[in-house]
PDB file of C-alpha atoms and ligand atoms in Angstrom:
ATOM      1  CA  UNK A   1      23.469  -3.398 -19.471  1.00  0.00           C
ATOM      2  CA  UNK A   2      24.614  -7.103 -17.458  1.00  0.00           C
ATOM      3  CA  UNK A   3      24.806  -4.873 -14.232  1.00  0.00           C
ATOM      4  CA  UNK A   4      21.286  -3.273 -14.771  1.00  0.00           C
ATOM      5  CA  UNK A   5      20.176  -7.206 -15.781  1.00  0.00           C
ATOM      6  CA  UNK A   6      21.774  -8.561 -12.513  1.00  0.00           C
ATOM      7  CA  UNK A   7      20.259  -5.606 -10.190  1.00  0.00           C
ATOM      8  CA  UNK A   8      16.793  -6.283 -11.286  1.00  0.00           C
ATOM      9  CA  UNK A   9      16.957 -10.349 -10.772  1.00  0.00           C
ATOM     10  CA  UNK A  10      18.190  -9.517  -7.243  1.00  0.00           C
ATOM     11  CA  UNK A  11      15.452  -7.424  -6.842  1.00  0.00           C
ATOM     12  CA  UNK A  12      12.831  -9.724  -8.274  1.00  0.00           C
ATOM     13  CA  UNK A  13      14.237 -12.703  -5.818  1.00  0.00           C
ATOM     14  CA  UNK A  14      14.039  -9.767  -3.124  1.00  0.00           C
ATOM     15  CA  UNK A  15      10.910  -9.110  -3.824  1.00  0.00           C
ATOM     16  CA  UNK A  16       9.473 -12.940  -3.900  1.00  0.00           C
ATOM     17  CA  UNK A  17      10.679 -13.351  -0.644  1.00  0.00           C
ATOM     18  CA  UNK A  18       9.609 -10.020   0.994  1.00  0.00           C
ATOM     19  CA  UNK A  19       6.196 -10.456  -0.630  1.00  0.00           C
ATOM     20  CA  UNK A  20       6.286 -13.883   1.290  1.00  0.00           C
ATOM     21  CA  UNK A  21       6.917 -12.006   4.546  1.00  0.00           C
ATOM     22  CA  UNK A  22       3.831 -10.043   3.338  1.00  0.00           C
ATOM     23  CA  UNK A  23       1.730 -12.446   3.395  1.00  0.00           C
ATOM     24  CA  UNK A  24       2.561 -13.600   7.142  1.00  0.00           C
ATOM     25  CA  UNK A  25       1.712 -10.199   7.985  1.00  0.00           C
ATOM     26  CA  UNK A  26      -1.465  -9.853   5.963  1.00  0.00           C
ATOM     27  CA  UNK A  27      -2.250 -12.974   8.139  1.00  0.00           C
ATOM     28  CA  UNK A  28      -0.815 -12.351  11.424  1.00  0.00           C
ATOM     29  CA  UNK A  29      -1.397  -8.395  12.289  1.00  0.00           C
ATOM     30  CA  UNK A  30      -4.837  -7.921  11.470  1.00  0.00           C
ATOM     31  CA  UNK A  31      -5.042 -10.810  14.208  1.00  0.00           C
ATOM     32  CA  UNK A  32      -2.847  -9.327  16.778  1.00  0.00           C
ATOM     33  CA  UNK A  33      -0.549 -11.986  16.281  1.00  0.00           C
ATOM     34  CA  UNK A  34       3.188 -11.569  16.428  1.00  0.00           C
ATOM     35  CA  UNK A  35       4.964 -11.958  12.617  1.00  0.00           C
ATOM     36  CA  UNK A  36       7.915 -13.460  14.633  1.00  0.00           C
ATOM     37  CA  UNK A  37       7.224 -16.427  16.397  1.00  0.00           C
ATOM     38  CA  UNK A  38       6.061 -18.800  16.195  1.00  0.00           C
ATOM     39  CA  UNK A  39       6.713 -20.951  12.608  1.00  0.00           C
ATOM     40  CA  UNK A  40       4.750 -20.595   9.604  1.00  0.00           C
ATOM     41  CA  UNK A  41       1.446 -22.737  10.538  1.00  0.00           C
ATOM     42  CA  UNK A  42      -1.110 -24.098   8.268  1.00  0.00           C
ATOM     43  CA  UNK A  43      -3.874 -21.387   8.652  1.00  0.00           C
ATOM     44  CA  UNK A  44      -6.267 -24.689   7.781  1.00  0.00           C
ATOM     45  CA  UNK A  45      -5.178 -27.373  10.531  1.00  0.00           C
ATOM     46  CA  UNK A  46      -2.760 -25.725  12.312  1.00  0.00           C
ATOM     47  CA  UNK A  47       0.294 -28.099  11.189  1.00  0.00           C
ATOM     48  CA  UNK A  48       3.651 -26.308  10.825  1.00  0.00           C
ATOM     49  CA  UNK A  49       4.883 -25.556   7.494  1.00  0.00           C
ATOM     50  CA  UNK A  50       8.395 -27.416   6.547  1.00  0.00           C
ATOM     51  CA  UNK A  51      10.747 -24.732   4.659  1.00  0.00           C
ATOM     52  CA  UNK A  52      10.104 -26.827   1.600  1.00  0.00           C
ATOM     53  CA  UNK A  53       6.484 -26.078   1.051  1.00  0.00           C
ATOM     54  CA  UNK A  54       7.413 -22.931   1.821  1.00  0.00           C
ATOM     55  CA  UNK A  55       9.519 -21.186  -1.079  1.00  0.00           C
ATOM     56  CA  UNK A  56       7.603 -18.364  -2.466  1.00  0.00           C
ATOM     57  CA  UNK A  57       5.304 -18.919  -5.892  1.00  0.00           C
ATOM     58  CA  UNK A  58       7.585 -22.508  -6.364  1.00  0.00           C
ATOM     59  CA  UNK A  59       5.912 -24.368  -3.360  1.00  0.00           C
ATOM     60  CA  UNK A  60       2.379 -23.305  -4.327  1.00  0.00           C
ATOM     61  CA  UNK A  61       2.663 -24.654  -8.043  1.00  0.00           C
ATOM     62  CA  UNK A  62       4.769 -27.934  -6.611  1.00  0.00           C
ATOM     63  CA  UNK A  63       1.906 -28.553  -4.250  1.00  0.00           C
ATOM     64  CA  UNK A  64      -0.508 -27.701  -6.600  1.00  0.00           C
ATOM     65  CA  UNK A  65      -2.268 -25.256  -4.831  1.00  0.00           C
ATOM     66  CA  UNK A  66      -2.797 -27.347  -1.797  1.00  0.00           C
ATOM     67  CA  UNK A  67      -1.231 -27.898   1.302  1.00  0.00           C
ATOM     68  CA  UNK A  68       0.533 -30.956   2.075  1.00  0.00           C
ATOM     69  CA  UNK A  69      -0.785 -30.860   5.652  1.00  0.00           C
ATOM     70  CA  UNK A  70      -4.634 -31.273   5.082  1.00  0.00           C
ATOM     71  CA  UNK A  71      -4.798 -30.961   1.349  1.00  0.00           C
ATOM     72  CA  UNK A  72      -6.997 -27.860   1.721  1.00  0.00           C
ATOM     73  CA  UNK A  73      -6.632 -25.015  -0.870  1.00  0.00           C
ATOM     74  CA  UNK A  74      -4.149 -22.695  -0.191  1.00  0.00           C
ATOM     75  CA  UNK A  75      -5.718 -19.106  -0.750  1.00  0.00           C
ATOM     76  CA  UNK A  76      -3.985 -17.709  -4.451  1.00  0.00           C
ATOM     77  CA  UNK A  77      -3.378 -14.670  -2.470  1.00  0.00           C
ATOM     78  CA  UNK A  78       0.353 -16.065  -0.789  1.00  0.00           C
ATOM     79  CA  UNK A  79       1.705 -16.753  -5.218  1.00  0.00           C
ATOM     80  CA  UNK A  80      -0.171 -13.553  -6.303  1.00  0.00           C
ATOM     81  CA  UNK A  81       1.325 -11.404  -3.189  1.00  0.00           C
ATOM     82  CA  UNK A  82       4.940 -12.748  -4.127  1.00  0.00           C
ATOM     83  CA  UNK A  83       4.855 -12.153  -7.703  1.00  0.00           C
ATOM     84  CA  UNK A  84       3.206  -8.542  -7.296  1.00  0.00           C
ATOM     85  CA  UNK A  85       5.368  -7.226  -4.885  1.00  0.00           C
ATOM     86  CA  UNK A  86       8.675  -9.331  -6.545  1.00  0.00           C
ATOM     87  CA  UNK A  87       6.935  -7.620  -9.961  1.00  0.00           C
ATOM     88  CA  UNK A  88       7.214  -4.084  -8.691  1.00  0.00           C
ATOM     89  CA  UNK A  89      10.430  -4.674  -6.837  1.00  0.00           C
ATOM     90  CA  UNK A  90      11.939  -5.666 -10.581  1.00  0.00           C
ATOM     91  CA  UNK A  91      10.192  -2.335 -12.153  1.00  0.00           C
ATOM     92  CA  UNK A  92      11.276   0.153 -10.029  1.00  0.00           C
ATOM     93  CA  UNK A  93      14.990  -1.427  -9.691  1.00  0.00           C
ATOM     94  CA  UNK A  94      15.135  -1.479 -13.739  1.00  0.00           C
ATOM     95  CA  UNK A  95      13.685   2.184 -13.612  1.00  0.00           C
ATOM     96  CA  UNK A  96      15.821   3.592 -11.168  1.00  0.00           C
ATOM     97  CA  UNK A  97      19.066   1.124 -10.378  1.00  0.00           C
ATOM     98  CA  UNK A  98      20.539   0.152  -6.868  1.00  0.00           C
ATOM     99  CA  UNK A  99      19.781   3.623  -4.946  1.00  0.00           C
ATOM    100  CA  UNK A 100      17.930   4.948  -2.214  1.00  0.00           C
ATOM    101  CA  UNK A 101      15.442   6.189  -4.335  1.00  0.00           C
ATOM    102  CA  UNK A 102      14.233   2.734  -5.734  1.00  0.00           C
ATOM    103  CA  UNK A 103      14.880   1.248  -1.855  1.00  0.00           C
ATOM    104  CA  UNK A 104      12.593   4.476  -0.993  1.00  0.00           C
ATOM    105  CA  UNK A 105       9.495   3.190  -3.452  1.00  0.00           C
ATOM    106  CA  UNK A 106      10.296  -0.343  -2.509  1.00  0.00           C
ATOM    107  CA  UNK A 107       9.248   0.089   0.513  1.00  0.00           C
ATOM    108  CA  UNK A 108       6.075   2.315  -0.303  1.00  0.00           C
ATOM    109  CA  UNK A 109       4.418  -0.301  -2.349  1.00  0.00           C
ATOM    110  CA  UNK A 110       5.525  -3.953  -0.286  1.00  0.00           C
ATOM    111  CA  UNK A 111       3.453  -1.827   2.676  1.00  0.00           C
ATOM    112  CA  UNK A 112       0.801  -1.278  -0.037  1.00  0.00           C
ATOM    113  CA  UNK A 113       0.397  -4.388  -1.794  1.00  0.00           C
ATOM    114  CA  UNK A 114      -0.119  -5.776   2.015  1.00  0.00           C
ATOM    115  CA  UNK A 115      -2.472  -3.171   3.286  1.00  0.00           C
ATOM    116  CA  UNK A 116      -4.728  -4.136   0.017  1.00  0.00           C
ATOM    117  CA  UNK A 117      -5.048  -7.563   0.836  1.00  0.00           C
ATOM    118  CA  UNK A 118      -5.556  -7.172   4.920  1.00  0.00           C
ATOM    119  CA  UNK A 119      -8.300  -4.142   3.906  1.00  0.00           C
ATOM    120  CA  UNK A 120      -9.727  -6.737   1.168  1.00  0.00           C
ATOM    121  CA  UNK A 121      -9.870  -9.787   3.262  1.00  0.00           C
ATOM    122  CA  UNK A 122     -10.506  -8.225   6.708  1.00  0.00           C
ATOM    123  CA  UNK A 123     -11.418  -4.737   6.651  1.00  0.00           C
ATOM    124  CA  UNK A 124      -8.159  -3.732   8.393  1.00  0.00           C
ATOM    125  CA  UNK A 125      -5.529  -1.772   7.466  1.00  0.00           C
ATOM    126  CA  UNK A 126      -2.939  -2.262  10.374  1.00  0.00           C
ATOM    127  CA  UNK A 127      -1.331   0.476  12.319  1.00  0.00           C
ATOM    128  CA  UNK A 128       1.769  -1.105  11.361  1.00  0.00           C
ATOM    129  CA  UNK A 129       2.074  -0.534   8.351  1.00  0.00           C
ATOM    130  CA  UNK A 130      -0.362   3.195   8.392  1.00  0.00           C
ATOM    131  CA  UNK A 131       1.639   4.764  11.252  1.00  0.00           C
ATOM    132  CA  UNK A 132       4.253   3.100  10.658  1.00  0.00           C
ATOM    133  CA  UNK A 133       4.826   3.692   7.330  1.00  0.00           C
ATOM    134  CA  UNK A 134       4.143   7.312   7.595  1.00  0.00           C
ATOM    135  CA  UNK A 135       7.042   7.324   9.457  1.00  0.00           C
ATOM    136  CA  UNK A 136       9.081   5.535   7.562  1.00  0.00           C
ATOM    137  CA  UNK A 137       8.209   8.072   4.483  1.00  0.00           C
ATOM    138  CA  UNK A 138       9.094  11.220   6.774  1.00  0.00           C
ATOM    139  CA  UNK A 139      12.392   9.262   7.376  1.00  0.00           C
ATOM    140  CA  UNK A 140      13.296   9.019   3.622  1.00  0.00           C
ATOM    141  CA  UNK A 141      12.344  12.697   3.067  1.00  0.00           C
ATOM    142  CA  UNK A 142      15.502  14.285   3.962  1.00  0.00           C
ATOM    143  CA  UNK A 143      17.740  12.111   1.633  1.00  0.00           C
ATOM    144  CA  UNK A 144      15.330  11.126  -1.359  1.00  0.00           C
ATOM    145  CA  UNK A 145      13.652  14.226  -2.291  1.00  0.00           C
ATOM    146  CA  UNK A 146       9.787  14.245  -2.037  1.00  0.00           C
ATOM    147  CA  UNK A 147       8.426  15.995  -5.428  1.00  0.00           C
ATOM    148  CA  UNK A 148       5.985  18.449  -4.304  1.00  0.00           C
ATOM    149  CA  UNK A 149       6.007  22.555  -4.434  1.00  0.00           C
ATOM    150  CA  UNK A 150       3.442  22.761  -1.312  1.00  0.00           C
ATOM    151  CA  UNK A 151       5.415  23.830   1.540  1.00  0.00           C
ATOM    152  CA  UNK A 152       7.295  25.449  -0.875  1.00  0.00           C
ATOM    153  CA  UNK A 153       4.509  27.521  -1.840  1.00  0.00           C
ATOM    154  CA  UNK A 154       3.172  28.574   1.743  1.00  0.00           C
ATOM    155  CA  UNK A 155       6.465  29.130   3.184  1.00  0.00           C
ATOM    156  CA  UNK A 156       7.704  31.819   0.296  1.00  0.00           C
ATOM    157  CA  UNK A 157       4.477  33.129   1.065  1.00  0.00           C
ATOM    158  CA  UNK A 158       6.457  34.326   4.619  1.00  0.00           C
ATOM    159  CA  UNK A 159       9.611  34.702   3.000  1.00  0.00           C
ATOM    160  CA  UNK A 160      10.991  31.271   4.966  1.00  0.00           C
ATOM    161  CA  UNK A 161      13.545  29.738   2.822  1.00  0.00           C
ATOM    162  CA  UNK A 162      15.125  25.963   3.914  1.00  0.00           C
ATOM    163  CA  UNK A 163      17.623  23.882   2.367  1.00  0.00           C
ATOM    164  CA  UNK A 164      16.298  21.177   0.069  1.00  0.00           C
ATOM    165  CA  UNK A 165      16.716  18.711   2.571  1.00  0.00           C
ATOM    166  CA  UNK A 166      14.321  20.779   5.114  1.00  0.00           C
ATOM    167  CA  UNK A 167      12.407  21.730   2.269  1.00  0.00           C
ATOM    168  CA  UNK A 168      11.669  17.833   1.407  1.00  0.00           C
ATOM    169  CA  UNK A 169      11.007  17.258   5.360  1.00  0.00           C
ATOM    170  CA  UNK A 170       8.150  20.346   4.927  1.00  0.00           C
ATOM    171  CA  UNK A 171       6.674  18.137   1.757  1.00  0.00           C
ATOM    172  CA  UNK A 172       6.627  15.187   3.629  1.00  0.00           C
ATOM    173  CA  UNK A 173       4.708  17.012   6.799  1.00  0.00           C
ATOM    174  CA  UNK A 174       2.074  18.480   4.010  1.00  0.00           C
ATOM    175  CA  UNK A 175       1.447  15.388   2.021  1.00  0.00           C
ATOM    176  CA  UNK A 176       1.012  13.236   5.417  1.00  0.00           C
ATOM    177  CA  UNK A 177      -1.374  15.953   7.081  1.00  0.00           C
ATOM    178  CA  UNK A 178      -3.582  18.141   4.259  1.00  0.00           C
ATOM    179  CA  UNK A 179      -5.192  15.248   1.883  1.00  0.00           C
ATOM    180  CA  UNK A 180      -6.182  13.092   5.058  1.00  0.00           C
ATOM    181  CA  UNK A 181      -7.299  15.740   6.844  1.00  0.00           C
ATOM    182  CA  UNK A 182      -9.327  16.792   3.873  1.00  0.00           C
ATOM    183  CA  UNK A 183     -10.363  13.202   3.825  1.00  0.00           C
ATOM    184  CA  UNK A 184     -11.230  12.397   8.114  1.00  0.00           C
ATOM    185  CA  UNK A 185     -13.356  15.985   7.444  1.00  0.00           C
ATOM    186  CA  UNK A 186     -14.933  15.124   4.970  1.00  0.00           C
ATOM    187  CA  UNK A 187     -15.732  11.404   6.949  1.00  0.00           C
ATOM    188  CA  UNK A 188     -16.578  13.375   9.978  1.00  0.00           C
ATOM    189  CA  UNK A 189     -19.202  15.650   7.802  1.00  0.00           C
ATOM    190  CA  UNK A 190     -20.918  12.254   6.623  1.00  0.00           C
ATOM    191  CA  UNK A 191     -20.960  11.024  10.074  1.00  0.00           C
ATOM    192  CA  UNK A 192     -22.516  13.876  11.289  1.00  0.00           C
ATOM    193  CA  UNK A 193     -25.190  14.726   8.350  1.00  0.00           C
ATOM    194  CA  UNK A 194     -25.958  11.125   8.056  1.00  0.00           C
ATOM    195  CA  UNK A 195     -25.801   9.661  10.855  1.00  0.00           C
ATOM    196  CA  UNK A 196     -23.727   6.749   9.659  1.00  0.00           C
ATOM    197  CA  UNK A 197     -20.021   5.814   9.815  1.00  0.00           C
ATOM    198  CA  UNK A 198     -18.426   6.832   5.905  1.00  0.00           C
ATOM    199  CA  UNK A 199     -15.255   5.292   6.092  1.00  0.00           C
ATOM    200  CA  UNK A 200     -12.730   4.356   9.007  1.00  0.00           C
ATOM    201  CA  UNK A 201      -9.807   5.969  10.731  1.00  0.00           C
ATOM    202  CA  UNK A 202      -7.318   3.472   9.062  1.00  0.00           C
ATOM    203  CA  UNK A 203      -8.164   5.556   5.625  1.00  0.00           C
ATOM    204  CA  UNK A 204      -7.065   8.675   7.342  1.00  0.00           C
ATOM    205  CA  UNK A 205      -4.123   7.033   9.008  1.00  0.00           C
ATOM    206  CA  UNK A 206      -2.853   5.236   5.237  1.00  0.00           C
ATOM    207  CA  UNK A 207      -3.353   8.738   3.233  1.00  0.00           C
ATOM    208  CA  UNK A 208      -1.181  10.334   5.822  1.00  0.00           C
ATOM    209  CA  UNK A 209       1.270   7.317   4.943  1.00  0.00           C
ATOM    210  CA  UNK A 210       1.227   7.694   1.313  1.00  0.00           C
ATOM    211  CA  UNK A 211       1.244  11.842   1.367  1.00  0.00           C
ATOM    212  CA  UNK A 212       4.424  11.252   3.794  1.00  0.00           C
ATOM    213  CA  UNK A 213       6.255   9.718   0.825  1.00  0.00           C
ATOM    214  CA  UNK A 214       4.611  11.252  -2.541  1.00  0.00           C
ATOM    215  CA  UNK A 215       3.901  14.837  -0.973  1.00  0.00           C
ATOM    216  CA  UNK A 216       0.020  16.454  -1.404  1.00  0.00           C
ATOM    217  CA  UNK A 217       0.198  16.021  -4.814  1.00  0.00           C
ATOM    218  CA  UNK A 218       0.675  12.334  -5.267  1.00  0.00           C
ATOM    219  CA  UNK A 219      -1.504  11.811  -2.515  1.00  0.00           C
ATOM    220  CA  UNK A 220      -4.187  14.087  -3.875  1.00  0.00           C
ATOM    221  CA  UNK A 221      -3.981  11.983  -7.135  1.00  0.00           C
ATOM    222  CA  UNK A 222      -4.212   9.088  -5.313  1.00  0.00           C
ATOM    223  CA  UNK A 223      -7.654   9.968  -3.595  1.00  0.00           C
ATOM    224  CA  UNK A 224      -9.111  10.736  -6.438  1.00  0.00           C
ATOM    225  CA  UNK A 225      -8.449   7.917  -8.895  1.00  0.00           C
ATOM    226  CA  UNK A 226      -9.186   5.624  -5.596  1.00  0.00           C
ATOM    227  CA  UNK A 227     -12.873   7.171  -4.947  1.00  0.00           C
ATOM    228  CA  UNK A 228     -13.522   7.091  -8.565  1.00  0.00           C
ATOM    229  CA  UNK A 229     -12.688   3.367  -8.980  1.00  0.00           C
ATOM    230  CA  UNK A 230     -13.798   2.550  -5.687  1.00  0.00           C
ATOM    231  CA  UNK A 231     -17.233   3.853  -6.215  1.00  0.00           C
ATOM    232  CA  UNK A 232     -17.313   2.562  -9.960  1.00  0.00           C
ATOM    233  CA  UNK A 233     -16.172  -1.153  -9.137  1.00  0.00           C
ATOM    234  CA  UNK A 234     -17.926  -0.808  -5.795  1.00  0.00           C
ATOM    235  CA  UNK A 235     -21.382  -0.235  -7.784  1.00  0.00           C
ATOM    236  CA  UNK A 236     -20.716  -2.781 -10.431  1.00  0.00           C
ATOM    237  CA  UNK A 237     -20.101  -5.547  -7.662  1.00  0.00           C
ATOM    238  CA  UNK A 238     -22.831  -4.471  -5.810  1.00  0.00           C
ATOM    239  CA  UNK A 239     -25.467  -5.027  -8.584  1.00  0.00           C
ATOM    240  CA  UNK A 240     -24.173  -8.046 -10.047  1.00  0.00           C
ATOM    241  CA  UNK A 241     -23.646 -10.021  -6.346  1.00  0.00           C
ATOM    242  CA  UNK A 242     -27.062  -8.070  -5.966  1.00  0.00           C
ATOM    243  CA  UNK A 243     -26.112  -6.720  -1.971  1.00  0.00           C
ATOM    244  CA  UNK A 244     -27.982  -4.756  -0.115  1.00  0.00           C
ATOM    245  CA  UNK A 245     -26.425  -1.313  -1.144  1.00  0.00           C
ATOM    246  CA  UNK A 246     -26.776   0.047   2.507  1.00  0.00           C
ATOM    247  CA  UNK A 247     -25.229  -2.571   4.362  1.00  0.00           C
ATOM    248  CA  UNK A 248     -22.614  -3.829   2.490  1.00  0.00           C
ATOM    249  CA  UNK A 249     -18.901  -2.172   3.501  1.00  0.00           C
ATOM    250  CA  UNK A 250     -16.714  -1.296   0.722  1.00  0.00           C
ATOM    251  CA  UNK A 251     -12.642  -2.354   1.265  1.00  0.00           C
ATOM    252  CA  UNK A 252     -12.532   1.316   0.398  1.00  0.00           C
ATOM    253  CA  UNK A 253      -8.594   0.486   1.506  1.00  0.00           C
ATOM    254  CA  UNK A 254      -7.932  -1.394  -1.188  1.00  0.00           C
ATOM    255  CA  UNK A 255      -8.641   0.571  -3.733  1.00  0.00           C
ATOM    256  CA  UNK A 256      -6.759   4.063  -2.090  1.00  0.00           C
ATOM    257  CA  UNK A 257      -3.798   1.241  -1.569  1.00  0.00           C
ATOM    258  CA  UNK A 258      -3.796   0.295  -5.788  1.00  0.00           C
ATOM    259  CA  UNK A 259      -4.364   4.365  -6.369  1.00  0.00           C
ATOM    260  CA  UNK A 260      -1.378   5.149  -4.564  1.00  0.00           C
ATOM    261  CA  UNK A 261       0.700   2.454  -6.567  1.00  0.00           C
ATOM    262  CA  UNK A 262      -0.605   4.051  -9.533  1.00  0.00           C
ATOM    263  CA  UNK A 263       0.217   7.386  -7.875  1.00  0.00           C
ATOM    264  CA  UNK A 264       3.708   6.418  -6.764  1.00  0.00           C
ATOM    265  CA  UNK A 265       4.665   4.548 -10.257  1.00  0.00           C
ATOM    266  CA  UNK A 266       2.736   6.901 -12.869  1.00  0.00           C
ATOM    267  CA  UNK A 267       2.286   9.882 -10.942  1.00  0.00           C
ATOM    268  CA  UNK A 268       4.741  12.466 -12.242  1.00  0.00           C
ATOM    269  CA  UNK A 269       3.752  11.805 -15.398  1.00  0.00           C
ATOM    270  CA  UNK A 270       0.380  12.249 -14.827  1.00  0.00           C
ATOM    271  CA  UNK A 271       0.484  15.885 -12.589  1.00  0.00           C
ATOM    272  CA  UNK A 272       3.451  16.886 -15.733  1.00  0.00           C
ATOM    273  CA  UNK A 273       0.057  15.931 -18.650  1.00  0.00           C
ATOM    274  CA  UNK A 274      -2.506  17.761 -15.802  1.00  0.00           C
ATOM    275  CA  UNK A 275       0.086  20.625 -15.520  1.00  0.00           C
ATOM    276  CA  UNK A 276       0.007  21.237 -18.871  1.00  0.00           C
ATOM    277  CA  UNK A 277      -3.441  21.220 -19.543  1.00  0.00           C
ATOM    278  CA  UNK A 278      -3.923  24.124 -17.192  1.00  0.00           C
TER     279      UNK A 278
HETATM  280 ZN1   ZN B   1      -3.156 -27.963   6.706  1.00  0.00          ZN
END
């Protein structure tokens, strides 16, 4: 097993420094700020950040959680972002080796890990990563096979047959369009009943991401453990920070973001135990 060994070290490294692009994004897009240029900046006085204090999960422990600029904290989010993402990165790589698979569910939860942290800390979930990750998923359809019987379903219903290839494509078109438009009509139902706004577009636009690489499925799965924690943890915290219950605005996000993790990582396991209940 060295090779196996080796592969998932490169991926954890991988990982540390992806999740440390993350981070710049998690800062920079909900913003409108480009994640190119300029420099890394100290988001406290504005100083630029030498390369030194500015090695993933080492520089924050080195400095002590502080930046060497001002000596203001430096938010536990940029460690806890690298590890995560350099965590998964490490899992799936061990799980699955160096193929296009793993590179496929790579990619699904770096966007994921980030969109839980811009929902959590800003109420955003960038079109970057939504729209463009649900393209990214339809991209990866055709060569890592998206595990869903949908399409499959409707289109024997008409006798249409496709490749598996096409047929993966079909998935990827299901799971990005039925469970979020399921969930922007249900939204649009609250809107319109009670005459407040239930949950934002960038919702819609993620589930579409996440159906586009787990088919309806996963993504079903994933709205349903991520409105039942959502509402559970989102109930607890209101009580014990005692907020007003109307007012306050759940990072619903953030929760769909950590269901679809759980949906991407756990998922066939779960919908094989579901399967065989019924
Ligand atoms: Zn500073």
């Amino acid at each position: 097993m060295p090779e196996a060994a080796l592969a998932t070290g490169l991926a954890f490294v991988l990982g540390l420094l992806i999740g440390s692009f993350l981070n710049v994004c998690i800062y920079r897009w909900p913003r409108d700020l480009s994640v190119v240029a300029p420099r890394s900046h100290c988001p406290t006085c504005e100083k630029p950040i030498a390369w030194y204090d500015n090695i993933p999960v080492l520089s924050y422990v080195m400095l002590g959680g502080r930046g060497r600029c001002c000596g203001k904290r430096i938010s536990f989010r940029y460690p806890l972002v690298e590890l995560l993402t350099a965590g998964f990165f490490a899992w799936i790589v061990w799980q699955l080796g160096l193929t296009l698979g793993a590179a496929k569910f790579c990619v699904l939860v770096a966007m994921l890990i980030a969109l839980m942290f811009t929902d959590l800390e800003e109420l955003i979930l960038p079109d970057e990563f939504t729209l463009g990750g649900w393209l990214v998923g339809l991209a990866f359809s055709p060569f890592v096979l998206v595990p869903d019987i949908t399409a499959h379903a409707v289109l024997s219903v008409f006798g249409i047959q496709f490749s598996d290839r096409w047929m993966s494509v079909a998935e990827s078109l299901c799971g990005a369009l039925l469970p979020a438009g399921t969930l922007w009509l249900g939204g649009w139902l609250f809107e319109k009943f009670r005459h407040k706004e239930g949950l934002g577009l960038g919702d819609v636009k993620m589930m579409a991401m996440v159906g586009a690489f787990l088919g309806v499925r996963g993504a079903l799965l994933t709205l349903i453990t991520g409105s039942l924690a959502g509402s559970l943890i989102g109930i607890v915290y209101i009580k014990a920070t005692k907020q007003d219950m109307g007012s306050y605005q759940l990072p619903f996000g953030t929760f769909l973001a950590a269901a679809a993790i759980f949906a991407a990582m756990a998922g066939p396991k779960v919908i094989e135990w579901y399967s065989a209940l019924l």
